[in-house]
PDB file of C-alpha atoms in Angstrom:
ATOM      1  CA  UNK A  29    -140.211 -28.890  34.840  1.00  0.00           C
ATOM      2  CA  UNK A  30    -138.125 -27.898  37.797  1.00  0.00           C
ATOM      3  CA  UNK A  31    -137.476 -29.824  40.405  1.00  0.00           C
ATOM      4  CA  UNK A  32    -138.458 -27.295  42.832  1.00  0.00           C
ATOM      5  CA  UNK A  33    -141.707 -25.742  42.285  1.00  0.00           C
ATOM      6  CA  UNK A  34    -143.127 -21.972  44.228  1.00  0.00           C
ATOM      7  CA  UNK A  35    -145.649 -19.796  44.258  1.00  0.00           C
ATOM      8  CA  UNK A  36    -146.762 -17.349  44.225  1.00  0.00           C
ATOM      9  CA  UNK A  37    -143.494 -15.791  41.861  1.00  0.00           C
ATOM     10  CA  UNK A  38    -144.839 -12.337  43.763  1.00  0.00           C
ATOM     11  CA  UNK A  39    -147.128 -11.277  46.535  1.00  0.00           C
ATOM     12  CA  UNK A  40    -148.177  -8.070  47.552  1.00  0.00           C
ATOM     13  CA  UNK A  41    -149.864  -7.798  51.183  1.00  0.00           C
ATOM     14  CA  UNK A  42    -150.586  -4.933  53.210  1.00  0.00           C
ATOM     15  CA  UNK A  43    -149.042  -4.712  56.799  1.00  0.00           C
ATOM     16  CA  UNK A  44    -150.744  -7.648  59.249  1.00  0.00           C
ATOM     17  CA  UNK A  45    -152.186  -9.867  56.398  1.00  0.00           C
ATOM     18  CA  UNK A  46    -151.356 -13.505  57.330  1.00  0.00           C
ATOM     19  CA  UNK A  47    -148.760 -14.964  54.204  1.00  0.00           C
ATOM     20  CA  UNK A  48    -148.572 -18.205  52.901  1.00  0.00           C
ATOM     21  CA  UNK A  49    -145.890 -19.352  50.532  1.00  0.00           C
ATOM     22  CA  UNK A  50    -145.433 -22.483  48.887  1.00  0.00           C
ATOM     23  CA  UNK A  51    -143.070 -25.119  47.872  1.00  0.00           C
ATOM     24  CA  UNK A  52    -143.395 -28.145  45.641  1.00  0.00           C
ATOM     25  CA  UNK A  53    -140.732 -31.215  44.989  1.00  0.00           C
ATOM     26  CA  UNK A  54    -140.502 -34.253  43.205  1.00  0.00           C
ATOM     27  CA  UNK A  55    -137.568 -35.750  43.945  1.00  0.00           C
ATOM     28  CA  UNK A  56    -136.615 -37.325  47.489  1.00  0.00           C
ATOM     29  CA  UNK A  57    -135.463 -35.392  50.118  1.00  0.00           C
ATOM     30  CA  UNK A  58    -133.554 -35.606  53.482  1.00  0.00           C
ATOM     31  CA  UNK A  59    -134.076 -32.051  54.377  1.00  0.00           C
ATOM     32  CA  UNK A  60    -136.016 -28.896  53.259  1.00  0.00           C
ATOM     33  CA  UNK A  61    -134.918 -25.437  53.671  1.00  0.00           C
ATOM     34  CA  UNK A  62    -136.344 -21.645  53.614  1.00  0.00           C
ATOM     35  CA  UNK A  63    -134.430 -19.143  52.793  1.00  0.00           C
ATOM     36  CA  UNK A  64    -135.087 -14.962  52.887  1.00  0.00           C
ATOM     37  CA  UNK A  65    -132.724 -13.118  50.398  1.00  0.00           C
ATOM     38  CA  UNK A  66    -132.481  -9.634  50.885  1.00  0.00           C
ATOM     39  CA  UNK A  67    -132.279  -6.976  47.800  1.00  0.00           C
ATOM     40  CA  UNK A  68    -128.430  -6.623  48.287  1.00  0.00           C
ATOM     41  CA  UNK A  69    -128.717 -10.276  47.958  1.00  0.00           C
ATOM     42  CA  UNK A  70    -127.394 -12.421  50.789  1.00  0.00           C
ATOM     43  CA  UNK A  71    -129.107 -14.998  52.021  1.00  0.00           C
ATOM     44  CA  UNK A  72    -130.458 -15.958  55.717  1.00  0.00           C
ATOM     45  CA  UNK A  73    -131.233 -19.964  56.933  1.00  0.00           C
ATOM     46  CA  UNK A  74    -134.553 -19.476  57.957  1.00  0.00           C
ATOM     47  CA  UNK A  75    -135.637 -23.233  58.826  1.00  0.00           C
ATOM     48  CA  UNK A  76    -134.585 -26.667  58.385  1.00  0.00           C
ATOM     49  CA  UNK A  77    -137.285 -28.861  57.900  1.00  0.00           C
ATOM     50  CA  UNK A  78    -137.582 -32.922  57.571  1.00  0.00           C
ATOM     51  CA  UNK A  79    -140.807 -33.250  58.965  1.00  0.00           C
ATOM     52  CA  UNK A  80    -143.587 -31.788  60.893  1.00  0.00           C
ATOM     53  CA  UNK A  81    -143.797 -27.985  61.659  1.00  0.00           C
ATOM     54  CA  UNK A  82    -141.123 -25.408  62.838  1.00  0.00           C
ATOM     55  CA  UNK A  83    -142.276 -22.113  64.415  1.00  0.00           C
ATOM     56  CA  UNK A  84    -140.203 -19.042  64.918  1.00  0.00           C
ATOM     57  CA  UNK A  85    -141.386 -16.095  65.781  1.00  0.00           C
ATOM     58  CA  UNK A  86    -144.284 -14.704  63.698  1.00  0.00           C
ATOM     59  CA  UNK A  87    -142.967 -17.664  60.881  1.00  0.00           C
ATOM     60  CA  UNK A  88    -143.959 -21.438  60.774  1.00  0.00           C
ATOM     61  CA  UNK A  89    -143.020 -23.984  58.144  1.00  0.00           C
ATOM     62  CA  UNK A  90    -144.596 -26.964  57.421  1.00  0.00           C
ATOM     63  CA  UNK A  91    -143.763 -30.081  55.554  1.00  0.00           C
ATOM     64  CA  UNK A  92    -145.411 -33.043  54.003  1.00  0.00           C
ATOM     65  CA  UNK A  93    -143.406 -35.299  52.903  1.00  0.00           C
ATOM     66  CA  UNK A  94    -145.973 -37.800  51.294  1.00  0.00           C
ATOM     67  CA  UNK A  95    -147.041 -34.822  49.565  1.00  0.00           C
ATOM     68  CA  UNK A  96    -143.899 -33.644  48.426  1.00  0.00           C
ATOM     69  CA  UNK A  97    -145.300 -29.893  49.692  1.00  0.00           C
ATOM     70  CA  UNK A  98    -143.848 -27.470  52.006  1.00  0.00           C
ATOM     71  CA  UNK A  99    -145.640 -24.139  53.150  1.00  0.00           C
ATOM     72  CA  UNK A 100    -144.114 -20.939  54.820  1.00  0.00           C
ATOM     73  CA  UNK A 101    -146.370 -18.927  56.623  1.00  0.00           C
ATOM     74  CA  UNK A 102    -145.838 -15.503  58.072  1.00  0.00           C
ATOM     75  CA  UNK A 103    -148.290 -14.059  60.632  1.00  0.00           C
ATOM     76  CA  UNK A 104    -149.090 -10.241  61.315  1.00  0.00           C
ATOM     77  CA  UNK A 105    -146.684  -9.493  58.576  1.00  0.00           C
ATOM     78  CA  UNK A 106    -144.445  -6.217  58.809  1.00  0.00           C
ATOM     79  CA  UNK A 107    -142.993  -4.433  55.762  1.00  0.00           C
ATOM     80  CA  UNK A 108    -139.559  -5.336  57.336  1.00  0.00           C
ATOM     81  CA  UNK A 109    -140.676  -8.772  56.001  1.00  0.00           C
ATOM     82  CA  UNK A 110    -140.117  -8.243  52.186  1.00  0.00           C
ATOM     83  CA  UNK A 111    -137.894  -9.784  51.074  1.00  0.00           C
ATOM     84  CA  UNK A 112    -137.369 -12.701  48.420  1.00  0.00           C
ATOM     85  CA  UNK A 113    -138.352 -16.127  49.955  1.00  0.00           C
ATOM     86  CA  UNK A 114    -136.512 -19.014  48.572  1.00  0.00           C
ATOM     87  CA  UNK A 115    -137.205 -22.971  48.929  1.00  0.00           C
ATOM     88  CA  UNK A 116    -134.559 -25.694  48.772  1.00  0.00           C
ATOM     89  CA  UNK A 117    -134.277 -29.304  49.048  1.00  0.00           C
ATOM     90  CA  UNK A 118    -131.663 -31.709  49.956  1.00  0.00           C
ATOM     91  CA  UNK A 119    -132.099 -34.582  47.730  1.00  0.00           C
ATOM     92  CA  UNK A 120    -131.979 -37.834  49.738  1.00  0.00           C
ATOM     93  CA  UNK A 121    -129.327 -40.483  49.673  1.00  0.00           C
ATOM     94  CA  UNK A 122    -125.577 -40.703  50.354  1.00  0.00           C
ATOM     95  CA  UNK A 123    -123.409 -37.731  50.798  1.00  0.00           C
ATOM     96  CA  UNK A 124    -124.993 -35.596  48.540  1.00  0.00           C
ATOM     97  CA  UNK A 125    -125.082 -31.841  49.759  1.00  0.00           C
ATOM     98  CA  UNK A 126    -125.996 -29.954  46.927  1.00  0.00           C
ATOM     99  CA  UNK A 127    -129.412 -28.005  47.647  1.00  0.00           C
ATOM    100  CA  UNK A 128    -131.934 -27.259  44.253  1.00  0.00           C
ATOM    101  CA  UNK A 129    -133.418 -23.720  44.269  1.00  0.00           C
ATOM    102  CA  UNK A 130    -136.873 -22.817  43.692  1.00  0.00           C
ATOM    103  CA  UNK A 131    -136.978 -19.678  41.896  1.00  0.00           C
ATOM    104  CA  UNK A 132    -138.222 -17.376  44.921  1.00  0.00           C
ATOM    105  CA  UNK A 133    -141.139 -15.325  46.093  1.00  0.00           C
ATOM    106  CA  UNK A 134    -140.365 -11.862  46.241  1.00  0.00           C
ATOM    107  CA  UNK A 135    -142.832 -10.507  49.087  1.00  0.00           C
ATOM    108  CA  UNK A 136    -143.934  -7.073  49.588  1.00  0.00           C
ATOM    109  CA  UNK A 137    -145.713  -5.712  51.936  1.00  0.00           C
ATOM    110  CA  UNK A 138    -147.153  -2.111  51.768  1.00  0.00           C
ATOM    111  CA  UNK A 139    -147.730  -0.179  55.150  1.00  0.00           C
TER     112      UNK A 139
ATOM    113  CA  UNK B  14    -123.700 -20.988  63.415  1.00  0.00           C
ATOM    114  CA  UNK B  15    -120.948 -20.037  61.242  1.00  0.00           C
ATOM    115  CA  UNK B  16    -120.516 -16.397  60.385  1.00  0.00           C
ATOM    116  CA  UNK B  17    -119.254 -15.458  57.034  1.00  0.00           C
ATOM    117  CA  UNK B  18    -117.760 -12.630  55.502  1.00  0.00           C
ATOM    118  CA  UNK B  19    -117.988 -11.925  51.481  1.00  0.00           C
ATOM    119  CA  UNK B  20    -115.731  -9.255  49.775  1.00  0.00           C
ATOM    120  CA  UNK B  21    -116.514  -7.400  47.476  1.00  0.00           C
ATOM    121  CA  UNK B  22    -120.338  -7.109  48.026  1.00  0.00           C
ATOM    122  CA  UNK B  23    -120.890  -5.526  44.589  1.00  0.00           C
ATOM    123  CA  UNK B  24    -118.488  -4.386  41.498  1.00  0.00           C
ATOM    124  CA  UNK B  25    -119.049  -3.005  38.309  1.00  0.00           C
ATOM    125  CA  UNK B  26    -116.405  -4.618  35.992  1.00  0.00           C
ATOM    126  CA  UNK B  27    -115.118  -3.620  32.213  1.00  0.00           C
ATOM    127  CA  UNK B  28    -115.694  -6.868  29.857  1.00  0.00           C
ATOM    128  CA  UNK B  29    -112.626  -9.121  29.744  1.00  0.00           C
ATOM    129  CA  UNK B  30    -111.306  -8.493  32.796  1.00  0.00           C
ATOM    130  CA  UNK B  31    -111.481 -10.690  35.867  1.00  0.00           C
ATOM    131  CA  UNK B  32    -112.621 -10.469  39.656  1.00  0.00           C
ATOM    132  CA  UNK B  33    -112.018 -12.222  42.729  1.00  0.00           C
ATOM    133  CA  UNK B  34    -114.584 -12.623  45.406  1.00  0.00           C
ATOM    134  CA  UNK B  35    -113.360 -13.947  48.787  1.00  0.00           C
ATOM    135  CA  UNK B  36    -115.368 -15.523  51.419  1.00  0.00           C
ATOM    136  CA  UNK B  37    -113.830 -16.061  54.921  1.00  0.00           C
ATOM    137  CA  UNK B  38    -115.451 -17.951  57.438  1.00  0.00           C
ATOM    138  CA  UNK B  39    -115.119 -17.574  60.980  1.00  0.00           C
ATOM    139  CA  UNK B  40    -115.122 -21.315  62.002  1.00  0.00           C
ATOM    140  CA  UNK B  41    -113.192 -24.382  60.515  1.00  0.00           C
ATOM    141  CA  UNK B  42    -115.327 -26.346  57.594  1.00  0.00           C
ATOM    142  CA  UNK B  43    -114.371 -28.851  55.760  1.00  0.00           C
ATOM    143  CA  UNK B  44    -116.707 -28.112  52.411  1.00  0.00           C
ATOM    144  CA  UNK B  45    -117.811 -24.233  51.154  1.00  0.00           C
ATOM    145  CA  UNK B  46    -119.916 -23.773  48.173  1.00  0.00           C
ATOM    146  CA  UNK B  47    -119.790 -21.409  45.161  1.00  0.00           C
ATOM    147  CA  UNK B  48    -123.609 -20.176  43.566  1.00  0.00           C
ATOM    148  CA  UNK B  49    -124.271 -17.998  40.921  1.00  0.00           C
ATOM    149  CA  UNK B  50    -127.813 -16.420  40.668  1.00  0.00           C
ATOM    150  CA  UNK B  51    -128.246 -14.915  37.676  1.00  0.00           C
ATOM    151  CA  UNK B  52    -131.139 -11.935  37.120  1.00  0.00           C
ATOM    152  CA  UNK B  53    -134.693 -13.654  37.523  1.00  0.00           C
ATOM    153  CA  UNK B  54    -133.498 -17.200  38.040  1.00  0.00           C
ATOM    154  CA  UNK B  55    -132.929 -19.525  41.002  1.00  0.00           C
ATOM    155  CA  UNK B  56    -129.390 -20.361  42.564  1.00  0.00           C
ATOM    156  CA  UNK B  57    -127.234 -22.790  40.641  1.00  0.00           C
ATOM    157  CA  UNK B  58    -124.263 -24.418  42.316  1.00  0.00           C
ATOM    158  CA  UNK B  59    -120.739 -23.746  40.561  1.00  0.00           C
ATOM    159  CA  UNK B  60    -118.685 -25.999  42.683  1.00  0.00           C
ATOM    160  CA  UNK B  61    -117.728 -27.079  46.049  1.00  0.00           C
ATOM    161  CA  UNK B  62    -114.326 -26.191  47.535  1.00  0.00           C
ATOM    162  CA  UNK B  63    -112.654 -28.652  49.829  1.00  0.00           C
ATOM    163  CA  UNK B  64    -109.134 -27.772  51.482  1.00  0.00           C
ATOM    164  CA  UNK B  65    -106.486 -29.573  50.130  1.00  0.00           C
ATOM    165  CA  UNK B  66    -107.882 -30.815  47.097  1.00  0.00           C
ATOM    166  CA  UNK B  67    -108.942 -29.595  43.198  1.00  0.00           C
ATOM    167  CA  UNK B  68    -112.494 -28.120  43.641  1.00  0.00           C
ATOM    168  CA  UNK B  69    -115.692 -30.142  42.036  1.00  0.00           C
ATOM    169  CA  UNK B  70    -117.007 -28.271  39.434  1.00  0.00           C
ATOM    170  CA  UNK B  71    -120.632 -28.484  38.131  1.00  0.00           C
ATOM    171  CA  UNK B  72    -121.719 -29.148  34.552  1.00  0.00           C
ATOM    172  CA  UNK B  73    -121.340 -26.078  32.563  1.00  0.00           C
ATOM    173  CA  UNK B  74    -118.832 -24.596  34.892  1.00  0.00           C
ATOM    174  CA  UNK B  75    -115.256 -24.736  33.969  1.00  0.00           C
ATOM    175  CA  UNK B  76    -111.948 -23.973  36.083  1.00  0.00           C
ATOM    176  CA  UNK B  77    -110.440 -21.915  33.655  1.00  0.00           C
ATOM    177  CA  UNK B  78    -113.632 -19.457  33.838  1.00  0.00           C
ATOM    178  CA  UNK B  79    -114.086 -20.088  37.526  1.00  0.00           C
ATOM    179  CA  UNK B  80    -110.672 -21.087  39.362  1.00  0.00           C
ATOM    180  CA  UNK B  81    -111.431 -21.408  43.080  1.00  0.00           C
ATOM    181  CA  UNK B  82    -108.682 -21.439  45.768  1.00  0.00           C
ATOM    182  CA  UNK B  83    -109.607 -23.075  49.088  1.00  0.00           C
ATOM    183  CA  UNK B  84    -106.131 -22.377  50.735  1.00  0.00           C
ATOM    184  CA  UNK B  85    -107.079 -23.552  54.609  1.00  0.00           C
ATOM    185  CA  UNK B  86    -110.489 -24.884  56.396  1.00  0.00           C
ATOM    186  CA  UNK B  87    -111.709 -21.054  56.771  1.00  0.00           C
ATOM    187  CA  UNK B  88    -111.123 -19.077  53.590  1.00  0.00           C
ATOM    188  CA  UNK B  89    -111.776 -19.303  49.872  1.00  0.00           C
ATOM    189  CA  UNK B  90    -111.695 -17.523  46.961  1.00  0.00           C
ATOM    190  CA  UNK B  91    -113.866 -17.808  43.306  1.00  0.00           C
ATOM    191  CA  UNK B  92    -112.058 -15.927  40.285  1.00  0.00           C
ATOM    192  CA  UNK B  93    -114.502 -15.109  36.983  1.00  0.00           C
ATOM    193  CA  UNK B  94    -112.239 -14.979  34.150  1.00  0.00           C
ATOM    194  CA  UNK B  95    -112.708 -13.187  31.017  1.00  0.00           C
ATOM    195  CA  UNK B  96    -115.984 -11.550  32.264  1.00  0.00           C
ATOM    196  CA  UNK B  97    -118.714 -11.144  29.740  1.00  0.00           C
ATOM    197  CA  UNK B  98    -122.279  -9.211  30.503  1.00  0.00           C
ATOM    198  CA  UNK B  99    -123.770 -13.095  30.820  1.00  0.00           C
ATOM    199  CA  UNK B 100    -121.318 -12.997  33.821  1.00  0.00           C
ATOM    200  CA  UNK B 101    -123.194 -10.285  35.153  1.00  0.00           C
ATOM    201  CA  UNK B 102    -124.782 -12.417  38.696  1.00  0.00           C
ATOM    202  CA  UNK B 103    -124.979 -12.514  42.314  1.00  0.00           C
ATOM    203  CA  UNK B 104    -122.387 -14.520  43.373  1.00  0.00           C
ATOM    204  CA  UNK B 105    -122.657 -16.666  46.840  1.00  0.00           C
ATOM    205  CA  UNK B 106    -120.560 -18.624  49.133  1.00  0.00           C
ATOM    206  CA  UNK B 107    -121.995 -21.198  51.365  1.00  0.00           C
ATOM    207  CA  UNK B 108    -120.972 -23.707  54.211  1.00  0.00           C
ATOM    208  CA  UNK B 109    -122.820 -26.949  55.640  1.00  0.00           C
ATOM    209  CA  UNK B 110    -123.221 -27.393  59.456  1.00  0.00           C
ATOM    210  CA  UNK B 111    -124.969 -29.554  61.312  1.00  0.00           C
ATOM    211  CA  UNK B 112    -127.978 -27.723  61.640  1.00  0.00           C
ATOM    212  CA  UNK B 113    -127.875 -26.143  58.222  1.00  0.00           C
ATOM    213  CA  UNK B 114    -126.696 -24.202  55.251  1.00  0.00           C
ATOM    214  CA  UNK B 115    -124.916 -20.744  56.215  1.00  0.00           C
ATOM    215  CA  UNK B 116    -124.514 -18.255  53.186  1.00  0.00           C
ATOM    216  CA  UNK B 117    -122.399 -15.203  52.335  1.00  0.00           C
ATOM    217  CA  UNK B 118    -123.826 -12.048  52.047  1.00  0.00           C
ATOM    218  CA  UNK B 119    -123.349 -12.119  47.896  1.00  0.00           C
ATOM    219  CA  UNK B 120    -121.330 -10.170  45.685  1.00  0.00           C
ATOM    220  CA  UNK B 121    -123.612  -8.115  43.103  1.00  0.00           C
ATOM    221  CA  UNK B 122    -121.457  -8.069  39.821  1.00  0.00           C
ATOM    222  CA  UNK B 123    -122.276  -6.379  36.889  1.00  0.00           C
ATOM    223  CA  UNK B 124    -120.539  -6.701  33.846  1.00  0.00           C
ATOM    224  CA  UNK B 125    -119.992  -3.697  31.462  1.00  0.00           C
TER     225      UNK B 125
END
């Protein structure tokens, strides 16, 4: 089982559905991230998350740590939004830096 | 945040032959990354590049199949040696800020 768990793998929504994506852990963390790769495949820093709720823009993440869960949510989405969403944790203790992937969410959305 | 630029951002290589991706940062940081992402699976790290010393390497990643060069606190370079068409990846660069992870824009290899 990996460490880092999301899903959907693939969602197809048309143009101003309301998107949720999701992330499951099971190690400790000291820091969740979401990531948006693009087809030619680099990679954006959407949020950093160790607690609570981040909003920017038409996204918000959440985070529950007890629950080891983590949602992205994307309102009024826009085709400019697909894109491959990626989750990754920080594990927690010392000076570790190294980030585990979940496997994505490639996100389409149709006009 | 730190603003990176990856060369090349996609080659199509002969088998046995090697490439060099560079990343060059435009900011001083002391550690950059190395990922591979290979077709339909998540990011793996292949080793962490600090300036001045040999680079860490991963399990399953070896410096004679991926020598890195991390000549001064805003460049880098990752070789693949001997390229197979397992080799064939997007390959990333990253660096750690404060506020975050900052990522190359990838280098799309395919291996022929």
């Amino acid at each position: 089982k990996n460490e880092v768990e999301q899903s959907p793998q693939n969602l197809t929504a048309q143009e101003g559905e309301f998107i949720t994506i999701n992330c499951s852990y099971s190690v400790g963390i000291s820091a969740l991230h979401w990531l948006q790769q693009h087809p030619g495949g680099g990679i954006v820093s959407l949020f950093m998350l160790s607690s609570g709720k981040k909003k920017h823009g038409r996204l918000i993440a959440t985070i529950n740590i007890q629950e080891k869960h983590s949602s992205l949510h994307i309102t009024a989405s826009h085709p400019r939004d697909s894109a491959v969403y990626i989750c990754a944790v920080r594990s927690s203790g010392g000076s570790n830096y190294k980030l585990t992937f979940g496997k994505g969410t490639l996100l389409t959305v149709n006009p | 945040s730190a603003v990176i630029s990856q060369k090349p951002s996609r080659d199509i290589c002969q088998r046995g032959t090697s490439l060099t991706i560079q990343c060059q940062v435009d900011s001083q940081v002391t550690m950059m990354f190395w990922y591979r992402q290979q077709p339909g699976q998540s990011l793996t790290l292949i080793a962490t590049a600090n300036q001045g010393s040999e680079a860490t390497y991963e399990s399953g990643f070896v410096i004679d199949k991926f020598p890195i060069s991390r000549p001064n606190l805003t460049f880098s370079t990752l070789t693949v040696s001997n390229m197979s068409p397992e080799d064939s990846s997007i390959y990333l660069c990253s660096v750690i800020e404060n506020y975050g992870y900052t990522f190359g824009s990838g280098t799309r290899l395919t291996v022929v």
